PDB file of C-alpha atoms in Angstrom:
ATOM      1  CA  UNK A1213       0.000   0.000   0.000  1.00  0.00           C
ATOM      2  CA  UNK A1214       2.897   2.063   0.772  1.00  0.00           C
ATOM      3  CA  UNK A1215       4.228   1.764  -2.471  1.00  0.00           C
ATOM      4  CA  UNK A1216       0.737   2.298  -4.060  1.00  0.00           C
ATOM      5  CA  UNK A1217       0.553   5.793  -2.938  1.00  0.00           C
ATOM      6  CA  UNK A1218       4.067   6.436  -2.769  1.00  0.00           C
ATOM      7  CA  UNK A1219       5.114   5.621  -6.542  1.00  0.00           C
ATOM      8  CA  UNK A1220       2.164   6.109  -8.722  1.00  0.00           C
ATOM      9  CA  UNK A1221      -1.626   6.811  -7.006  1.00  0.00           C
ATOM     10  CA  UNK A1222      -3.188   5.397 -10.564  1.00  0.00           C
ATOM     11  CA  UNK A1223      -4.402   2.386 -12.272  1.00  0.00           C
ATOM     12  CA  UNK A1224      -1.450   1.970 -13.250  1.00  0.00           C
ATOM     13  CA  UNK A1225       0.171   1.314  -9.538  1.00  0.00           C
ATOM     14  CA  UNK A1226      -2.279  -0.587  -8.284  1.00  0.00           C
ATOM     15  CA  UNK A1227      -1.306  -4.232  -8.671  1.00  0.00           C
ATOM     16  CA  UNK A1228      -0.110  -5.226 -12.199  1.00  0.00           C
ATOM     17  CA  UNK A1229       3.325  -4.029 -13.060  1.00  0.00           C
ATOM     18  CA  UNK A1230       6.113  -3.846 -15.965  1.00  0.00           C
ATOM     19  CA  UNK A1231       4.258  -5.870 -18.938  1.00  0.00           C
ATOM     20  CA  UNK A1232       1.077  -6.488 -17.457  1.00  0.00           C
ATOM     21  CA  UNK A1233      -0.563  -3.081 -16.542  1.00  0.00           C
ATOM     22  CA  UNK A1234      -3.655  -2.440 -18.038  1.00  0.00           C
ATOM     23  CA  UNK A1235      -4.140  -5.969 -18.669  1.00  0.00           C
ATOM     24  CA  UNK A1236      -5.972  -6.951 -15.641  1.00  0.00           C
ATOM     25  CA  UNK A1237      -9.546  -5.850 -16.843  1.00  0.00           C
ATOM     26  CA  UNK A1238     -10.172  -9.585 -18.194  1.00  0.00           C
ATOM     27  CA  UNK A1239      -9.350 -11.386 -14.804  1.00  0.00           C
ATOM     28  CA  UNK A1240     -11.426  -9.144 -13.550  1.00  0.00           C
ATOM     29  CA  UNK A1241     -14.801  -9.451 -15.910  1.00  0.00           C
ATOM     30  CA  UNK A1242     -14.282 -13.271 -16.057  1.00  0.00           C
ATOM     31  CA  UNK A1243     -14.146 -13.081 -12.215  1.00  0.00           C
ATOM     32  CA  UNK A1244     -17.248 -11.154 -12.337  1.00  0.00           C
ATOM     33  CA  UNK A1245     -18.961 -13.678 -14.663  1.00  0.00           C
ATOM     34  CA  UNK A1246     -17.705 -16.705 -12.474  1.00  0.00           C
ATOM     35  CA  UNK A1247     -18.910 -15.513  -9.361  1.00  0.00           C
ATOM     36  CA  UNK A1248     -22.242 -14.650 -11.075  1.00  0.00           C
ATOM     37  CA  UNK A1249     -22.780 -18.286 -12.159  1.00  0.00           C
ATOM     38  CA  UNK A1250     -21.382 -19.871  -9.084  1.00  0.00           C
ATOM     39  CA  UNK A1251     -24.112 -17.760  -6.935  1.00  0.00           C
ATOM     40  CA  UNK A1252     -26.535 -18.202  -9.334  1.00  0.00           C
ATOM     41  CA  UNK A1253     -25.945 -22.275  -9.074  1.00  0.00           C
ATOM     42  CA  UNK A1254     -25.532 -22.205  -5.069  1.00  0.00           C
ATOM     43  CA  UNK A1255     -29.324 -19.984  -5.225  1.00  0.00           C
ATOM     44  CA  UNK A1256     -30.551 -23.080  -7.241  1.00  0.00           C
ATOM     45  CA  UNK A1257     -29.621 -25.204  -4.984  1.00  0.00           C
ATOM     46  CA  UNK A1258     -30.403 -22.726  -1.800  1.00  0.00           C
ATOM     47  CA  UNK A1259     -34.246 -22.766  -3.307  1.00  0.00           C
ATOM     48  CA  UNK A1260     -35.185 -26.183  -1.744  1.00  0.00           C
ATOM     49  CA  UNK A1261     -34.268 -24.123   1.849  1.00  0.00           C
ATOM     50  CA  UNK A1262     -36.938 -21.150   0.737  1.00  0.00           C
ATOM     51  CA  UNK A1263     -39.555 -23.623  -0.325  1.00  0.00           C
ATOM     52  CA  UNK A1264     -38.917 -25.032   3.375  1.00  0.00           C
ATOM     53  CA  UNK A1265     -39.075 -21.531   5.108  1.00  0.00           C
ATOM     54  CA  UNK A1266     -42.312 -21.065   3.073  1.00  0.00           C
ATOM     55  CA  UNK A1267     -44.047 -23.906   3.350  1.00  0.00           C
ATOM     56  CA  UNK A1268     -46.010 -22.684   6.539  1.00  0.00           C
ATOM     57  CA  UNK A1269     -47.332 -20.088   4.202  1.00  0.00           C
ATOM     58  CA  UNK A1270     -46.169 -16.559   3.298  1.00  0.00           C
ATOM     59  CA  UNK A1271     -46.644 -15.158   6.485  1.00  0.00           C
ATOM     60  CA  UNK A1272     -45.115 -11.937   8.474  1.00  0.00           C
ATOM     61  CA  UNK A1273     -42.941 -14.235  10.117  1.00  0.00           C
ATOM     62  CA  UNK A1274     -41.307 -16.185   7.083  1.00  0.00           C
ATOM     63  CA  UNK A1275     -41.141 -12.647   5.438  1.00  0.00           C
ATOM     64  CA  UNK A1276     -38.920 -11.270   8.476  1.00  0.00           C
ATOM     65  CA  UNK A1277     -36.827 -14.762   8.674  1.00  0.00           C
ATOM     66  CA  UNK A1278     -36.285 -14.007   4.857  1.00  0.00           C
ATOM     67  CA  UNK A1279     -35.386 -10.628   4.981  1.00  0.00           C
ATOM     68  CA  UNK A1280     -34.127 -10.232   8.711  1.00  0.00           C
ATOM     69  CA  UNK A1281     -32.662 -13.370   9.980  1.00  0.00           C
ATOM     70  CA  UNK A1282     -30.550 -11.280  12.700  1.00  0.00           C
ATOM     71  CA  UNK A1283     -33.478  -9.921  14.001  1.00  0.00           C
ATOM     72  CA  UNK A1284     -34.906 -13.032  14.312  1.00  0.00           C
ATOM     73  CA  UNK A1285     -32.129 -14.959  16.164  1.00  0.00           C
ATOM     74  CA  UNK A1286     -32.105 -12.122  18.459  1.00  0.00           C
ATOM     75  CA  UNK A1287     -35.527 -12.005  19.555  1.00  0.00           C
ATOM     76  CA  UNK A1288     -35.546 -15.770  19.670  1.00  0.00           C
ATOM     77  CA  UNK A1289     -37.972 -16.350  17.232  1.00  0.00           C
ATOM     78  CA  UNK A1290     -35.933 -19.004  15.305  1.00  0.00           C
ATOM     79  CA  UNK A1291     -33.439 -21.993  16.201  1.00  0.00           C
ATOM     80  CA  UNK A1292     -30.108 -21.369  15.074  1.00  0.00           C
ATOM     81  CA  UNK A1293     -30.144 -23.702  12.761  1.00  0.00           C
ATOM     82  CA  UNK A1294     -32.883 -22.062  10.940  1.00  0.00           C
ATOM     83  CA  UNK A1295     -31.814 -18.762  11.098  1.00  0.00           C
ATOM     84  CA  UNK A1296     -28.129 -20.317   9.720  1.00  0.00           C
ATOM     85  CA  UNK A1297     -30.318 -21.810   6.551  1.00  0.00           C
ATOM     86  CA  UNK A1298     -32.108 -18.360   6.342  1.00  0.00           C
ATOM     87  CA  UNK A1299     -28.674 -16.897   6.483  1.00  0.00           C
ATOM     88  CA  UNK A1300     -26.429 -18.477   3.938  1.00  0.00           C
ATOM     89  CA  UNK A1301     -29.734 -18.288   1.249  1.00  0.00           C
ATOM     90  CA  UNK A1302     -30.335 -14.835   1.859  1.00  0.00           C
ATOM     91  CA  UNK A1303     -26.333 -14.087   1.272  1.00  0.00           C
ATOM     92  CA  UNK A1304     -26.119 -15.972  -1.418  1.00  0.00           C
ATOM     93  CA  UNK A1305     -29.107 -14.328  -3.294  1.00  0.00           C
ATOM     94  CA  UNK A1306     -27.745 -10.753  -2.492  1.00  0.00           C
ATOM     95  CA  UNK A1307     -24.265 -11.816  -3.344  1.00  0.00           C
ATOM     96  CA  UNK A1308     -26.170 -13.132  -6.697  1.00  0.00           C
ATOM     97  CA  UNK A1309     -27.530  -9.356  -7.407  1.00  0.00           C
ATOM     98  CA  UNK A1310     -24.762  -7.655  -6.674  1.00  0.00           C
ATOM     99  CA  UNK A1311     -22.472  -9.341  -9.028  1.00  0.00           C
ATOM    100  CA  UNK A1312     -25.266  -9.344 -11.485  1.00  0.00           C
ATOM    101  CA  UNK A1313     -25.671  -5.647 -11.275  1.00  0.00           C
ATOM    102  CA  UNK A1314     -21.464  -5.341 -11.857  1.00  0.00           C
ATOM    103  CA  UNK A1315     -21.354  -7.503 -14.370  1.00  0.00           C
ATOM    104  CA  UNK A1316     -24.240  -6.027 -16.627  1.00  0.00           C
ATOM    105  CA  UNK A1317     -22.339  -2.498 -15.753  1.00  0.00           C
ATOM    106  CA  UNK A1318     -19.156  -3.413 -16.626  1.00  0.00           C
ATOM    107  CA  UNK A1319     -20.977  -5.558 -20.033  1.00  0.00           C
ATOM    108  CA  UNK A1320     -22.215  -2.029 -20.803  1.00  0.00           C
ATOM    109  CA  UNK A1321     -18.862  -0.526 -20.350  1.00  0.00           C
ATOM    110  CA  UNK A1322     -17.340  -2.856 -22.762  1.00  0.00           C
ATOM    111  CA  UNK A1323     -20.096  -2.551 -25.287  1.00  0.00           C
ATOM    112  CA  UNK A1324     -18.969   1.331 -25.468  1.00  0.00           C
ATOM    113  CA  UNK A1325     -15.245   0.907 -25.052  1.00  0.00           C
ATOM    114  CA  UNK A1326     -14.737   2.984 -21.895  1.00  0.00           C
ATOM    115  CA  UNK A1327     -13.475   2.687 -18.455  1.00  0.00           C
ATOM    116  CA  UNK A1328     -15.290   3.578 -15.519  1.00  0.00           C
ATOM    117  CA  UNK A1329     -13.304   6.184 -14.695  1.00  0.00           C
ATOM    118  CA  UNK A1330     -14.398   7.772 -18.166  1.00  0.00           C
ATOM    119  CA  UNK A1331     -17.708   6.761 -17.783  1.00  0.00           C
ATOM    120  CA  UNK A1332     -18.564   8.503 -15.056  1.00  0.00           C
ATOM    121  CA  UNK A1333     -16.218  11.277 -16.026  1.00  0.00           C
ATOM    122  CA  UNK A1334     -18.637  12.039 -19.199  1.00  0.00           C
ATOM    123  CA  UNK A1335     -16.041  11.089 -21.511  1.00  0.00           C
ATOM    124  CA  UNK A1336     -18.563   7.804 -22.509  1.00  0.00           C
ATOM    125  CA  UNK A1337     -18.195   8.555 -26.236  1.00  0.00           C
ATOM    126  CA  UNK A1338     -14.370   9.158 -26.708  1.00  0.00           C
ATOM    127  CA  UNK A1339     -13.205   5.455 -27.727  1.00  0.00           C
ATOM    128  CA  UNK A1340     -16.616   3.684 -28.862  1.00  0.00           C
ATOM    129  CA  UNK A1341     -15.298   1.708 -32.139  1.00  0.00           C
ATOM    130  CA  UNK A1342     -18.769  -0.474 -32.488  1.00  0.00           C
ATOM    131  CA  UNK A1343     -18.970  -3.568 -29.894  1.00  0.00           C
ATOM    132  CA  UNK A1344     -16.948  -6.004 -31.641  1.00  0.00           C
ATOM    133  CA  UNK A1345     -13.619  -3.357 -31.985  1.00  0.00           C
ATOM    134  CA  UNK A1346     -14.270  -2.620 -28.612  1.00  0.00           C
ATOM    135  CA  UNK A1347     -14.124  -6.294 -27.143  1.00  0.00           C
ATOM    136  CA  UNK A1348     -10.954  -6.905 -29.198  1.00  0.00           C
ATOM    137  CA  UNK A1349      -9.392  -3.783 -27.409  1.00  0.00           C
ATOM    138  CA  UNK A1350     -10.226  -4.626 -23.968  1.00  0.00           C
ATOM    139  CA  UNK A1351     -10.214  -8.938 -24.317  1.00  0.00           C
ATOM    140  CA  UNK A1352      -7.732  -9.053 -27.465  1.00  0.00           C
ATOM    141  CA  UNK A1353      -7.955 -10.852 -30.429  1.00  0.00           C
ATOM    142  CA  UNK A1354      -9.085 -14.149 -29.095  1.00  0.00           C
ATOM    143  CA  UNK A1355     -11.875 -12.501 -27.008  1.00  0.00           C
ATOM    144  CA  UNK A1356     -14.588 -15.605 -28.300  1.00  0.00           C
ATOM    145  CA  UNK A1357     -12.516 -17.846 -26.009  1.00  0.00           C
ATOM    146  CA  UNK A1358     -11.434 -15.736 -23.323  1.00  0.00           C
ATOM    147  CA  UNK A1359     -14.382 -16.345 -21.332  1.00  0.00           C
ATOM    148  CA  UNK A1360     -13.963 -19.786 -21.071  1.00  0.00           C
ATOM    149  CA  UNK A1361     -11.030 -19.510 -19.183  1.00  0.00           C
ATOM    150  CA  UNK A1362      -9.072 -16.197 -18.499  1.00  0.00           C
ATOM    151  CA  UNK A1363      -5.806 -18.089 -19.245  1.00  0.00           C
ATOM    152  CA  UNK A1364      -5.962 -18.656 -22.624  1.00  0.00           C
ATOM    153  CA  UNK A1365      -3.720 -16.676 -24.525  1.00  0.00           C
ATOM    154  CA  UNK A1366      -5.520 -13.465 -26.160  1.00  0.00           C
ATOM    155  CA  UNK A1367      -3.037 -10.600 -26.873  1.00  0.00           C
ATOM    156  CA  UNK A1368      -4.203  -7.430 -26.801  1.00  0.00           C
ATOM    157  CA  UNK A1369      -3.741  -4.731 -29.871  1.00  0.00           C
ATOM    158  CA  UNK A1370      -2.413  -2.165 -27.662  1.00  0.00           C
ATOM    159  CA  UNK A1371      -0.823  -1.678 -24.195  1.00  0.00           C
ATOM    160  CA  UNK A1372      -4.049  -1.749 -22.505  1.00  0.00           C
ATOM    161  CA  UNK A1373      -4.074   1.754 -21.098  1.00  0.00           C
ATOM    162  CA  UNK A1374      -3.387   4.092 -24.307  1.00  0.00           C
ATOM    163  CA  UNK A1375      -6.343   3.812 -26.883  1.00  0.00           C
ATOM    164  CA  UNK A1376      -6.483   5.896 -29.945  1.00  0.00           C
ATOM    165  CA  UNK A1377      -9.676   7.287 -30.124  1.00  0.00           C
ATOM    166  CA  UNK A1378     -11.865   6.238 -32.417  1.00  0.00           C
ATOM    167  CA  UNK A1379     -15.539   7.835 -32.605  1.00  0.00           C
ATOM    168  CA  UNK A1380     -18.208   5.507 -34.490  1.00  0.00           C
ATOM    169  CA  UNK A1381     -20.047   8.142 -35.840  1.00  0.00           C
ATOM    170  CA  UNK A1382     -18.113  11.346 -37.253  1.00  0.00           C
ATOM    171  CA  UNK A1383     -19.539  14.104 -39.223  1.00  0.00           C
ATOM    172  CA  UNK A1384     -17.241  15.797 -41.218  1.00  0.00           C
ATOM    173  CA  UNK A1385     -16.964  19.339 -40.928  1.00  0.00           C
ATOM    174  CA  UNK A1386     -17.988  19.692 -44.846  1.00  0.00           C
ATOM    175  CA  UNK A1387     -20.667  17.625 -44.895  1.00  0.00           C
ATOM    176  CA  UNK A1388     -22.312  20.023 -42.763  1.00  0.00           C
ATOM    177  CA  UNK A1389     -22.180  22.955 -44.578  1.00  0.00           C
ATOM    178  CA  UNK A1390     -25.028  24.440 -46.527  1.00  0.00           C
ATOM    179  CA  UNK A1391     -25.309  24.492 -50.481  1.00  0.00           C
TER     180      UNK A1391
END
């Protein structure tokens, strides 16, 4: 950490170094879309443990035990064993969302070719090259098999921090004037 904000306080700094920076972005959308599937199959398998909690009926108690298992355990209203159940389902759903929500964010991202930081910064149009140029910027050139395994060689056109911009749609200064 020392080094992080002694040395260089960017992107670049952070944990790749030499060769590597700027590369990162794949291990970290393929860790995004892993973790998405592997909550999504542990939710699928947590369901049998909702349809157990619900089978009294859909009442304000199975609705708090859903919701608010802490509360729950606290006041006593549940064994701990229940309230464990309750627990792990309800963290793996929310776990579920969350790395839904990412991963359709940073899915956006790519479609456009930008970085958060420039998304955010309003800079969203800068580097959009159409969806396919812009997967082959930020995956590389074997981006169709990247996402089976993050390891698989896929070299990257650039250094994966300098782009050259490339707007999609340009109007040319003299197709706008008037004849």
């Amino acid at each position: 950490m020392l080094k992080f904000v002694s040395t260089n306080s960017t992107i670049a700094g952070v944990f790749l170094e030499h060769d590597y920076v700027g590369q990162g972005w794949l291990y970290f959308l393929c860790s995004l879309l892993y973790g998405w599937l592997s909550l999504l199959f542990a939710t699928i398998l947590n369901a049998e443990i909702f349809i157990e909690l619900l089978h009294e009926g859909f009442s304000l108690h199975s609705l708090f035990l859903l919701f608010v298992p802490w509360m729950m355990l606290v006041l006593g209203k549940v064994k701990a064993s229940t309230f464990l159940y309750a627990f792990v389902a309800d963290t793996c759903i929310v776990g579920f969302l969350f790395c839904f929500a990412f991963l359709i964010f940073h899915l956006i991202l790519l479609y456009h070719g930008v970085t958060t930081k420039e998304w955010f910064g309003g800079h969203a149009s800068n580097n959009d090259k159409g969806w396919k140029r812009n997967v082959k910027n930020f995956l590389g050139e074997r981006w169709y098999l990247v996402w089976l395994s993050p390891w698989i060689s896929s070299k990257l056109p650039g250094d994966g921090i300098h782009f050259e911009p490339g707007y999609l749609f340009v109007t040319e200064p003299s197709m706008m004037s008037t004849q």
